[in-house]
Coordinates of C-alpha atoms in Angstrom, one line a residue:
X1 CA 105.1 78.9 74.7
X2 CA 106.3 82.1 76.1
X3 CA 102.8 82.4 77.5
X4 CA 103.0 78.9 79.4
X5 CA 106.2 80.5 80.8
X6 CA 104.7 83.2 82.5
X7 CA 101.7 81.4 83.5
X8 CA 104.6 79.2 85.7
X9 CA 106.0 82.2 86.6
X10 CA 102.5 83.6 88.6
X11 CA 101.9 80.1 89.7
X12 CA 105.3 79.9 91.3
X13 CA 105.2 83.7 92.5
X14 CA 102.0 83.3 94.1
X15 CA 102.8 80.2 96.0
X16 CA 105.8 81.6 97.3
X17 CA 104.2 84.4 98.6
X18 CA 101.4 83.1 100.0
X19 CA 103.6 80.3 102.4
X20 CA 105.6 83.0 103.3
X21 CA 103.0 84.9 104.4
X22 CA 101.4 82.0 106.1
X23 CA 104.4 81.0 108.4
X24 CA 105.2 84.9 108.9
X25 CA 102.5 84.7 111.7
X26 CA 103.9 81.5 113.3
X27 CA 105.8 83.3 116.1
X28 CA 109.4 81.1 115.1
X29 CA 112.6 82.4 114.6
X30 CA 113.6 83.8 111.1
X31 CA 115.6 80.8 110.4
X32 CA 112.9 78.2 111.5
X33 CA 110.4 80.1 109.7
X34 CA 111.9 79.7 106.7
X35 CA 113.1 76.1 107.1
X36 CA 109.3 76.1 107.5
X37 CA 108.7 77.6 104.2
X38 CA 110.8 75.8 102.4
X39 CA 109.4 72.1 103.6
X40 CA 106.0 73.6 102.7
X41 CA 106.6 74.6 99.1
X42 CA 108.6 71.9 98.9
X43 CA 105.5 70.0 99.2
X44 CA 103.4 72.0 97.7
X45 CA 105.6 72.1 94.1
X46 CA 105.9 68.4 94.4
X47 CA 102.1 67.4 95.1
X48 CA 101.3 70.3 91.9
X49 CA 103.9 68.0 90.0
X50 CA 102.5 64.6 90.0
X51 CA 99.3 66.2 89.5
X52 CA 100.5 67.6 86.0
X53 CA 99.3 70.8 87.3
X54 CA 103.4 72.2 86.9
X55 CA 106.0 70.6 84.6
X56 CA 108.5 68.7 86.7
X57 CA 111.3 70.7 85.3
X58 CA 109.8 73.4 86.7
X59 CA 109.2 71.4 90.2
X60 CA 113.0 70.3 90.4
X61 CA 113.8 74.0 89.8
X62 CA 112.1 75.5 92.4
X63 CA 112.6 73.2 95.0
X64 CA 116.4 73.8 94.8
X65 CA 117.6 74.6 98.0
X66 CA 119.6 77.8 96.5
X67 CA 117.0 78.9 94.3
X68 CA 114.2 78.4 97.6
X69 CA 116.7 80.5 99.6
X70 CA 117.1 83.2 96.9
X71 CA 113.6 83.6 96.7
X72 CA 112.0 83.6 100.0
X73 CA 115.0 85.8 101.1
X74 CA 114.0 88.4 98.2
X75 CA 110.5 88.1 98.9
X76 CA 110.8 88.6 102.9
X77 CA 113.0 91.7 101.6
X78 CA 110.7 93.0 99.7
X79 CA 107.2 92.7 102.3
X80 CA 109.7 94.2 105.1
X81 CA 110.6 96.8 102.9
X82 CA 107.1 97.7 102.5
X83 CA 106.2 96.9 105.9
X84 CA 103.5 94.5 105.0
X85 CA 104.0 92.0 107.7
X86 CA 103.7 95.1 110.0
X87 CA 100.4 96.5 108.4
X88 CA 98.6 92.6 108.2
X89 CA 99.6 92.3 111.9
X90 CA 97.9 95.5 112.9
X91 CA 94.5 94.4 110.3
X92 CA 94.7 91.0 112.3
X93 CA 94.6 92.8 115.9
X94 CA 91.8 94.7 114.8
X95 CA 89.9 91.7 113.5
X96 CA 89.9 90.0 117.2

């Protein structure tokens, strides 16, 4: 069981990150980019739920606007705090 939990836990960690990532490069305003996000996991956690792929407990959780909030907020924090969207912008330059 405890497993299961913390397979739910990287799922939903991983997700996260990556759509933040993803709509870090669109260029919008903070607030749009994470009204972005949110919409997109949204979707995303949905879709995985009525594919049995995450419990729909789980889903309903996640989705929360509060808890979405909370947690693209802290994850934002934390790649600013490591300037990671700094050092992917600069890998990206040198890629054109």
């Amino acid at each position: 069981m405890i497993q299961k939990v913390f397979e739910y836990l990287a799922k939903v960690l991983v997700i996260f990150a990556s759509v933040v990532t993803m709509v870090e490069g669109t260029g919008e305003t903070g607030e749009a980019k994470k009204e972005q996000a949110k919409t997109e996991i949204k979707s995303l956690f949905e879709q995985l739920a009525a594919d049995g792929k995450v419990p729909t407990w789980l889903s309903s959780i996640v989705t929360n606007d509060m808890v979405l909030d909370f947690l693209i907020d802290k994850i934002v924090a934390y790649a600013n705090d490591q300037n990671w969207f700094e050092k992917s912008y600069e890998i990206l330059k040198g890629a054109e």
